[in-house]
Short mmCIF file of C-alpha atoms in Angstrom, two decimals:
data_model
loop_
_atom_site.label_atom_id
_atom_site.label_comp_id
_atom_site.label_asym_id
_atom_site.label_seq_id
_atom_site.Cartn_x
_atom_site.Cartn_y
_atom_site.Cartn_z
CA UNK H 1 157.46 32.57 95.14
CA UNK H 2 154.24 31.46 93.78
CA UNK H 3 154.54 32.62 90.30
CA UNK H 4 156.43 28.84 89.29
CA UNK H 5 152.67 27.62 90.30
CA UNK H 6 151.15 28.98 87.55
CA UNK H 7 152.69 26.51 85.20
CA UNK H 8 150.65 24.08 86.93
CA UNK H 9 148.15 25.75 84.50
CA UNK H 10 149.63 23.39 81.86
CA UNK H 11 148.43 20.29 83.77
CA UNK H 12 144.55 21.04 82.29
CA UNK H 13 145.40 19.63 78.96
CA UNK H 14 147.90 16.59 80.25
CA UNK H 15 146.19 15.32 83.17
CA UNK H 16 143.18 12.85 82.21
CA UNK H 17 139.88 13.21 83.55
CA UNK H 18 138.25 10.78 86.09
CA UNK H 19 136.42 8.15 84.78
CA UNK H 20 134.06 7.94 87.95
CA UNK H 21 133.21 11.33 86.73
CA UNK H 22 133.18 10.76 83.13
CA UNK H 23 130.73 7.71 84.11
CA UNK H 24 128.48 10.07 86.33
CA UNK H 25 128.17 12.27 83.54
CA UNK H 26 127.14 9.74 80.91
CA UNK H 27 130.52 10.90 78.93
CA UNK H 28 130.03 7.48 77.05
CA UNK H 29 132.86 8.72 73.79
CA UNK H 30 135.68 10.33 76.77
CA UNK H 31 134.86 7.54 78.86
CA UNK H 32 135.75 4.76 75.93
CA UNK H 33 138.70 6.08 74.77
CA UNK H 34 140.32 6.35 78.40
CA UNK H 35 139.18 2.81 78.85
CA UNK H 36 141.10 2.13 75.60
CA UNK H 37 143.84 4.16 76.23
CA UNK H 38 144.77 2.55 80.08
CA UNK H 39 143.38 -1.22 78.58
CA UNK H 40 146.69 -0.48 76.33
CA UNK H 41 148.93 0.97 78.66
CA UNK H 42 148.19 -2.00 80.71
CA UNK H 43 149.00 -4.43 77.57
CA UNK H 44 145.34 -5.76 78.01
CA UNK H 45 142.18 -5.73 75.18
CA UNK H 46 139.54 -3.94 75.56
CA UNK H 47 136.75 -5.36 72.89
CA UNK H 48 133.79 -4.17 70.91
CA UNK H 49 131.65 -6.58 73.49
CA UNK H 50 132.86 -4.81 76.07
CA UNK H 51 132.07 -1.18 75.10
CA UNK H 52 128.62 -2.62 73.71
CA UNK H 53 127.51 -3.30 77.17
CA UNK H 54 129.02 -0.57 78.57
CA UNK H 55 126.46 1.96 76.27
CA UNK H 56 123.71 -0.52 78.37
CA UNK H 57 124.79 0.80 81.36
CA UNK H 58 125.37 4.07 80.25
CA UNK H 59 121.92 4.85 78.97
CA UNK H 60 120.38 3.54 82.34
CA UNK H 61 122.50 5.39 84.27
CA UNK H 62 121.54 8.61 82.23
CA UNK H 63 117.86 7.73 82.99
CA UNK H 64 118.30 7.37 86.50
CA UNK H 65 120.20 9.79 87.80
CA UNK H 66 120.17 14.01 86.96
CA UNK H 67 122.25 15.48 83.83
CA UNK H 68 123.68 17.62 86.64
CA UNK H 69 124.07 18.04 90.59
CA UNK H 70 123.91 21.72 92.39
CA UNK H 71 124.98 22.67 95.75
CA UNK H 72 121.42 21.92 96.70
CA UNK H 73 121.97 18.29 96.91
CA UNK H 74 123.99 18.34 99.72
CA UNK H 75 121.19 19.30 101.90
CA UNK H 76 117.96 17.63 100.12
CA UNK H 77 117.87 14.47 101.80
CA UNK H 78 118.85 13.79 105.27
CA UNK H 79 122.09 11.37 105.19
CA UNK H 80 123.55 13.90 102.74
CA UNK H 81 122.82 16.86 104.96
CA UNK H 82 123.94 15.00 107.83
CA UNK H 83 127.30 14.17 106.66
CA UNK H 84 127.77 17.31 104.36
CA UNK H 85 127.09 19.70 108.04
CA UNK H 86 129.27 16.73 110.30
CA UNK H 87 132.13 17.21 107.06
CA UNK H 88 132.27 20.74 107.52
CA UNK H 89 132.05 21.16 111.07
CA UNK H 90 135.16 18.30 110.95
CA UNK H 91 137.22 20.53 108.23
CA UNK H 92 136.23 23.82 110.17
CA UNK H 93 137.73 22.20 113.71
CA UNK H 94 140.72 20.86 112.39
CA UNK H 95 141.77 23.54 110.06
CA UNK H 96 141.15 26.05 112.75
CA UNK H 97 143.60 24.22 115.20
CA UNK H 98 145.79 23.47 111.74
CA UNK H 99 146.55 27.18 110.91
CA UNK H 100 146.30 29.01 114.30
CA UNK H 101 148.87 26.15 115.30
CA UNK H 102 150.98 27.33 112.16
CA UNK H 103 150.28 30.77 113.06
CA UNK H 104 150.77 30.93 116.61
CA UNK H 105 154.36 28.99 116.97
CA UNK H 106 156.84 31.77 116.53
CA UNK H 107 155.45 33.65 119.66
CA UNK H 108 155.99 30.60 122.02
CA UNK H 109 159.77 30.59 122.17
CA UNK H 110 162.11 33.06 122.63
CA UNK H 111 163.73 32.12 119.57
CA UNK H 112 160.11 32.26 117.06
CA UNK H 113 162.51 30.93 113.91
CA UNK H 114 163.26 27.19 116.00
CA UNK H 115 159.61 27.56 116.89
CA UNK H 116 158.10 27.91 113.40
CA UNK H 117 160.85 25.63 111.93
CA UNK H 118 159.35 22.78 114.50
CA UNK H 119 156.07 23.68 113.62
CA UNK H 120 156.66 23.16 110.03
CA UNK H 121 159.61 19.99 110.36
CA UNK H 122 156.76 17.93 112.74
CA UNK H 123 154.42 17.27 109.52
CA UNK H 124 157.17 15.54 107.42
CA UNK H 125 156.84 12.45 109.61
CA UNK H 126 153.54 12.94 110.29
CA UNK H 127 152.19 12.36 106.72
CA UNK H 128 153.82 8.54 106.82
CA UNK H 129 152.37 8.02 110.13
CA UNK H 130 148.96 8.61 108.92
CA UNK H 131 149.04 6.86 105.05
CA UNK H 132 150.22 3.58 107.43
CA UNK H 133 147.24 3.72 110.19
CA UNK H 134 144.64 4.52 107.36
CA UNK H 135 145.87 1.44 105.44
CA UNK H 136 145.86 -0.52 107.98
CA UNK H 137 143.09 0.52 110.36
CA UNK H 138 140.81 2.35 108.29
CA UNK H 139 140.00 6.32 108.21
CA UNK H 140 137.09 7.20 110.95
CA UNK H 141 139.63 5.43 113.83
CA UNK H 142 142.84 7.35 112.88
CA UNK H 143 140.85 10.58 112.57
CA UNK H 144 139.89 10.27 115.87
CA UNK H 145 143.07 9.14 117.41
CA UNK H 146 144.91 12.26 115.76
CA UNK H 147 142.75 14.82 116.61
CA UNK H 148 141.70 13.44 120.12
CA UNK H 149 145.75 13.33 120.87
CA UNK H 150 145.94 16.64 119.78
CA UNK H 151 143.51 18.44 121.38
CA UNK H 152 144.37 17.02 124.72
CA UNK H 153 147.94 18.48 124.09
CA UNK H 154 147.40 21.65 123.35
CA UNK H 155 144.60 21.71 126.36
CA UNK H 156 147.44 20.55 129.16
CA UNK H 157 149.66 23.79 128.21
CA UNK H 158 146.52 25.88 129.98
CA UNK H 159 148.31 23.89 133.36
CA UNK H 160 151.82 24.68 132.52
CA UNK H 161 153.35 27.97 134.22
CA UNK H 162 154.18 30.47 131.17
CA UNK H 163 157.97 30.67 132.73
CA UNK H 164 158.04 26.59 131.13
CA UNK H 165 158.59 27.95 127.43
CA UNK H 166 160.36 24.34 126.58
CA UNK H 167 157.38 22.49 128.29
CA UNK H 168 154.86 24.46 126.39
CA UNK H 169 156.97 24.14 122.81
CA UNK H 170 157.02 20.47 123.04
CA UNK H 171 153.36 20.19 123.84
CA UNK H 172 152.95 22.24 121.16
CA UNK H 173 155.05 20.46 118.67
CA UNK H 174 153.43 17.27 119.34
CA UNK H 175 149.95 19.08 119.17
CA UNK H 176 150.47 20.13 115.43
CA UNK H 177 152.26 16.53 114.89
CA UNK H 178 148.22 14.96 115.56
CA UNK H 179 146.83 17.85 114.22
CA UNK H 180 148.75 17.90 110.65
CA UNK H 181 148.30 14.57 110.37
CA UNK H 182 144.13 14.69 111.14
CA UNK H 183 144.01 17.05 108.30
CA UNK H 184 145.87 14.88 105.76
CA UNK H 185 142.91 12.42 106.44
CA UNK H 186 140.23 14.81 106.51
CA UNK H 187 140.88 15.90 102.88
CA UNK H 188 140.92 11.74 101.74
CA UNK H 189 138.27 10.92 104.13
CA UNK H 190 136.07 13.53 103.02
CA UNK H 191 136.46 12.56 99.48
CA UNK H 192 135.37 9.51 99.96
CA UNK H 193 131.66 9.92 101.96
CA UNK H 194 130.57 12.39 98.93
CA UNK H 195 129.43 10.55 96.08
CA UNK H 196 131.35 10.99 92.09
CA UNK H 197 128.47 13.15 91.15
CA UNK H 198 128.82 16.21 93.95
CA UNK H 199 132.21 15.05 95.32
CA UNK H 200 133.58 18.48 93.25
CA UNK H 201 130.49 20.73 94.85
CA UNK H 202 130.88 18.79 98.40
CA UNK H 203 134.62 19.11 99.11
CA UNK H 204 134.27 22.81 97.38
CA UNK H 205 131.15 23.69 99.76
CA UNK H 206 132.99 22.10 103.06
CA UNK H 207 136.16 23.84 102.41
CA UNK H 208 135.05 27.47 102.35
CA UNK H 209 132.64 26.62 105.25
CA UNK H 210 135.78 25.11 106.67
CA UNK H 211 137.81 28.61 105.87
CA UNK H 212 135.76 30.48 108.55
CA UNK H 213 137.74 28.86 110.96
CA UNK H 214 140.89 30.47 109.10
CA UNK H 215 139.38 33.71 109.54
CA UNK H 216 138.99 33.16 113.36
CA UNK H 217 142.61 32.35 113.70
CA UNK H 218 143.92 36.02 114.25
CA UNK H 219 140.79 36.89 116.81
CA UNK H 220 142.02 33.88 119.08
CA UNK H 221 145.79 34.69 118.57
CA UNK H 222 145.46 37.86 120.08
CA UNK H 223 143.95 36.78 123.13
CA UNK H 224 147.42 35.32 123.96
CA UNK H 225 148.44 38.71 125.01
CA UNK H 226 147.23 38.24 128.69
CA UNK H 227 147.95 34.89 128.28
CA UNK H 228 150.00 33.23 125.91
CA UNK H 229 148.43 29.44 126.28
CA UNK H 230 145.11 30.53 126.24
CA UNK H 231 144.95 30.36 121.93
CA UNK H 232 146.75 26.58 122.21
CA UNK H 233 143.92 25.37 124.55
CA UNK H 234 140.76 27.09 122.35
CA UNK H 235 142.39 25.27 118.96
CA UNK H 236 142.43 22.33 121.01
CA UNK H 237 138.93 22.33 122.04
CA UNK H 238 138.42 22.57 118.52
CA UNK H 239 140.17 19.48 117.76
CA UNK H 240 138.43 17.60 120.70
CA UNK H 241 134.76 19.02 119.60
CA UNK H 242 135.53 17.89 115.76
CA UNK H 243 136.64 14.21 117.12
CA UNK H 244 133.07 13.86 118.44
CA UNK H 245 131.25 14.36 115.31
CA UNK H 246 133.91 11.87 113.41
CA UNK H 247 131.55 9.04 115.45
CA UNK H 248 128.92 9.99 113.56
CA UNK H 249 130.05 9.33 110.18
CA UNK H 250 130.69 6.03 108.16
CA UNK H 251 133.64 4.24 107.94
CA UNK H 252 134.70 4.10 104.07
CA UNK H 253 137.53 1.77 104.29
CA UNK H 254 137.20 -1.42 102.37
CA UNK H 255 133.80 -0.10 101.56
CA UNK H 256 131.60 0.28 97.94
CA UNK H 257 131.90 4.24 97.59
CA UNK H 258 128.88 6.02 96.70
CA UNK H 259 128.97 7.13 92.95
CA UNK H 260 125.05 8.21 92.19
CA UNK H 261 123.22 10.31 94.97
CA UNK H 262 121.15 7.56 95.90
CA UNK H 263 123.95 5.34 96.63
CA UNK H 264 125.79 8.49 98.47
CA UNK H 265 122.37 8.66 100.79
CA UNK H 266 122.15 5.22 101.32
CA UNK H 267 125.54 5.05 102.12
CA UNK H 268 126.49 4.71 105.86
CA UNK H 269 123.02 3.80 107.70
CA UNK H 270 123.60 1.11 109.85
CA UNK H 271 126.83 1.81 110.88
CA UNK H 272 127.98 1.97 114.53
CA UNK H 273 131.15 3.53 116.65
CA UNK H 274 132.43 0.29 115.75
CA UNK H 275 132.16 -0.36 112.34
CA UNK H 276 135.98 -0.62 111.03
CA UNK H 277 136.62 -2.99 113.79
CA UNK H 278 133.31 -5.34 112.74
CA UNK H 279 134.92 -4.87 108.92
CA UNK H 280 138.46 -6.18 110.00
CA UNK H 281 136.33 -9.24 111.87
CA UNK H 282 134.81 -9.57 108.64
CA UNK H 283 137.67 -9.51 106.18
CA UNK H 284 139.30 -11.76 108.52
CA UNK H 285 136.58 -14.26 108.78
CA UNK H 286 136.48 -14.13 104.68
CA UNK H 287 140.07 -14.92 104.73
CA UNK H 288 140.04 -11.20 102.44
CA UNK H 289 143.83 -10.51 103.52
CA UNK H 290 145.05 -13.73 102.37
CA UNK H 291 143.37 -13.88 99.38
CA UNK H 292 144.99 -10.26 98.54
CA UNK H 293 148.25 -11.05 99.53
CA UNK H 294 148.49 -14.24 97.27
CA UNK H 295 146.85 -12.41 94.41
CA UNK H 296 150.08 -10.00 95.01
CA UNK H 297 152.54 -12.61 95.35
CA UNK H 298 150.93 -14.61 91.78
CA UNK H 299 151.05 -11.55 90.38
CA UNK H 300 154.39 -10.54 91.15
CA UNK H 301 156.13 -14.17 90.65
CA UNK H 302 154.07 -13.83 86.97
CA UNK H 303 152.06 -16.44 87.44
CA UNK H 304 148.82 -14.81 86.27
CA UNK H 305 150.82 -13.69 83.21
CA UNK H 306 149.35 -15.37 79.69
CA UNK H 307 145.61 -14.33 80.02
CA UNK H 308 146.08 -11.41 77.92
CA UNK H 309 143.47 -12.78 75.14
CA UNK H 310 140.89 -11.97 77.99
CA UNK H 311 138.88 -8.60 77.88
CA UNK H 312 140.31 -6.62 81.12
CA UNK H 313 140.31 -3.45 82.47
CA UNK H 314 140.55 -3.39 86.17
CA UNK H 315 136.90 -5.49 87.06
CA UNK H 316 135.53 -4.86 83.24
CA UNK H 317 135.68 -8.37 81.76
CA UNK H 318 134.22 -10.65 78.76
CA UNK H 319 134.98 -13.77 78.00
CA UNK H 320 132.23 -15.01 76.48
CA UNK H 321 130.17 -12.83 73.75
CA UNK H 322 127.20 -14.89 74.70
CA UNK H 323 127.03 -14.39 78.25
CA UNK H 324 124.78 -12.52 80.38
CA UNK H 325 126.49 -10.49 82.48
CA UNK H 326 126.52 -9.73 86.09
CA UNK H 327 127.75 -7.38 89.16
CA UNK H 328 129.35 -9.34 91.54
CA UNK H 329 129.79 -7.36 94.47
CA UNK H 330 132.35 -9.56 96.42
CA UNK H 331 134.56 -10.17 92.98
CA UNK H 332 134.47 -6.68 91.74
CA UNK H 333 135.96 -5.39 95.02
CA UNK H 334 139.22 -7.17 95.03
CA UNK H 335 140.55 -4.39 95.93
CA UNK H 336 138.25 -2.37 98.04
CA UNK H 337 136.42 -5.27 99.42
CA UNK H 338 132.85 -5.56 101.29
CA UNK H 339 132.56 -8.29 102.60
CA UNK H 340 129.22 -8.08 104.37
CA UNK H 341 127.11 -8.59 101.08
CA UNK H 342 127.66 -11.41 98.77
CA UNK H 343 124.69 -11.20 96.86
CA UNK H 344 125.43 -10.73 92.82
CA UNK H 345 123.62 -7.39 91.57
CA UNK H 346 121.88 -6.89 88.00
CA UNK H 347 123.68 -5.57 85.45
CA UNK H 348 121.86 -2.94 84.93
CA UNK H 349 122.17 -1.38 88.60
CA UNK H 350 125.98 -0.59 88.80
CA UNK H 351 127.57 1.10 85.94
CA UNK H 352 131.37 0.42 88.11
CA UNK H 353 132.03 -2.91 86.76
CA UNK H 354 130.99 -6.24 84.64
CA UNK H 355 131.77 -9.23 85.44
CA UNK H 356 130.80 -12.65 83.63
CA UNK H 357 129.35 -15.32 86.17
CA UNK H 358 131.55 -17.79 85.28
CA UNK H 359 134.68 -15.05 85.78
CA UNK H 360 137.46 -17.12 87.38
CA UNK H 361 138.65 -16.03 91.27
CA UNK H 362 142.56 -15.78 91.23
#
């Protein structure tokens, strides 16, 4: 069954590499001709100006920050450790309750193929349930609604006589509905607290701390022999523990992700239990929404069409060769906007974007 997988293999030479990465690596030569290569497929130019200042940033970057990151970096300064050891204790929890969930299902009906068949069928609508709440209210808050929701489910079957075999299967159905989807957002949440340079070495390092919990699955299965709820309400104290350490990371949505390890351990002080709520007052208050939703509707109604004689790529702009260029926080994040800082950075100290100060606002 798994032998069609190792076409995959064929991927390495047609998928391109990230350009975060390609950036954090001071890959100036594979960094240009991606930029060239989407600046075409986008029908835009990408000019000589452009790529000039570009090597600028480039050659600070490579001064500032190490050729290479290890493992090691995780753990050297205390924001990283603390989210790198709340990451994996959040992965270990929720794949625990993921795959002794998946595991455990056939032995809670009398007919184990409906069972494991509703075990599996509950994630399909689970996966749109989640990419909607995470667009629309963030990552940390879904997280915790997921895994909260189904913990507590899997905790009531301890009340529920064993005789109550439909009882306990829906419990347990709607259990792994939370759970599956808490550990579609894990994986994209996680992503985005490690910074470009050890996001590879964090998710890597989290994961196979994360696998113990695997490992555990079978120990805790068999202690439903004397009685059979007793697994469902262990994986859900799992998922209830691992909702409690969620509080104590940042909220990355709508936020300026870390790219450099300085940014990734600067990243998140500050924040409160409430953060994605104070960013939607924000965003509101900036009048963010609006301004994305008529950018969309100019866009698509091609009334923003006939500035292709301007340098763009994404944020990466030049119109004037004589023009000092800046970092304009609010203006670069269009898209992933932060609206709590409005206060235009150097040039030289963000290699994610360039924008002229004159740059026009759609």
């Amino acid at each position: 069954m798994t032998v069609p997988e190792v076409l995959l293999i064929l991927l390495w030479w047609l998928t391109p590499e990230s350009p975060r990465w390609l950036l954090a690596k001071n890959r100036s030569e594979q960094l240009k001709d991606f930029l060239r290569f989407t600046a075409t497929i986008n029908g835009r130019v990408l000019g000589s100006n452009t790529l000039n200042k570009l090597d600028l940033i480039l050659d600070h970057e490579s001064k500032t920050e190490p050729a290479s990151s290890t493992i090691a970096d995780l753990f050297r300064s205390p924001n990283m450790r603390k989210k790198t050891i709340l990451i994996s204790f959040i992965w270990f929890s929720n794949i625990s309750s993921y795959m002794g969930l998946s595991y455990y299902s056939p032995t809670l009906h009398a007919q184990m193929y409906l069972s494991y068949l509703l075990s599996m069928a509950v994630e399909i609508p689970a996966y749109p349930a989640v990419w909607f709440l995470t667009e629309r209210f963030g990552r940390r808050f879904p997280l915790c609604l997921f895994m909260i929701c189904g913990g507590i489910l899997c905790v009531v079957t301890v009340v529920l006589p064993e005789d109550a075999k439909s009882g306990i299967l829906a419990m347990f159905v709607l259990g792994k509905f939370f759970i599956s989807g808490s550990f579609f957002i894990i994986c994209l949440y996680a992503g985005e607290l490690y910074p470009t340079v050890v996001r590879g070495i964090g998710l890597g390092t989290s994961a196979t701390i994360a696998t113990v919990g695997v490992c555990l699955g079978p120990a805790i299965m068999h202690l439903g022999k004397n009685y059979m709820t007793l697994p469902l309400a262990i994986f859900g104290v799992f998922a209830i523990l691992g909702t409690f350490a969620v509080l104590f990371l940042p909220e990355t949505w709508h936020q300026k992700l870390p790219e450099t390890l300085l940014e990734g351990e600067e990243f998140g002080k500050g924040g409160g239990l409430f953060q994605e709520f104070r960013l939607r007052s924000d965003m509101a208050k900036a009048g963010i929404g609006m301004q994305q939703q008529s950018i969309s509707a100019r866009m698509t109604a091609g009334e923003l069409k006939g500035r292709d004689n301007r340098e763009v790529l994404g944020e990466l702009n030049v119109e004037n060769p004589e023009e000092e260029l800046v970092f304009d926080q609010v203006a670069h994040f269009r898209t992933f906007p932060q609206p709590q800082s409005k206060r235009p950075l150097s040039r030289l100290n963000s290699a994610r974007g360039l924008m002229t100060a004159q740059d026009p606002q759609f």
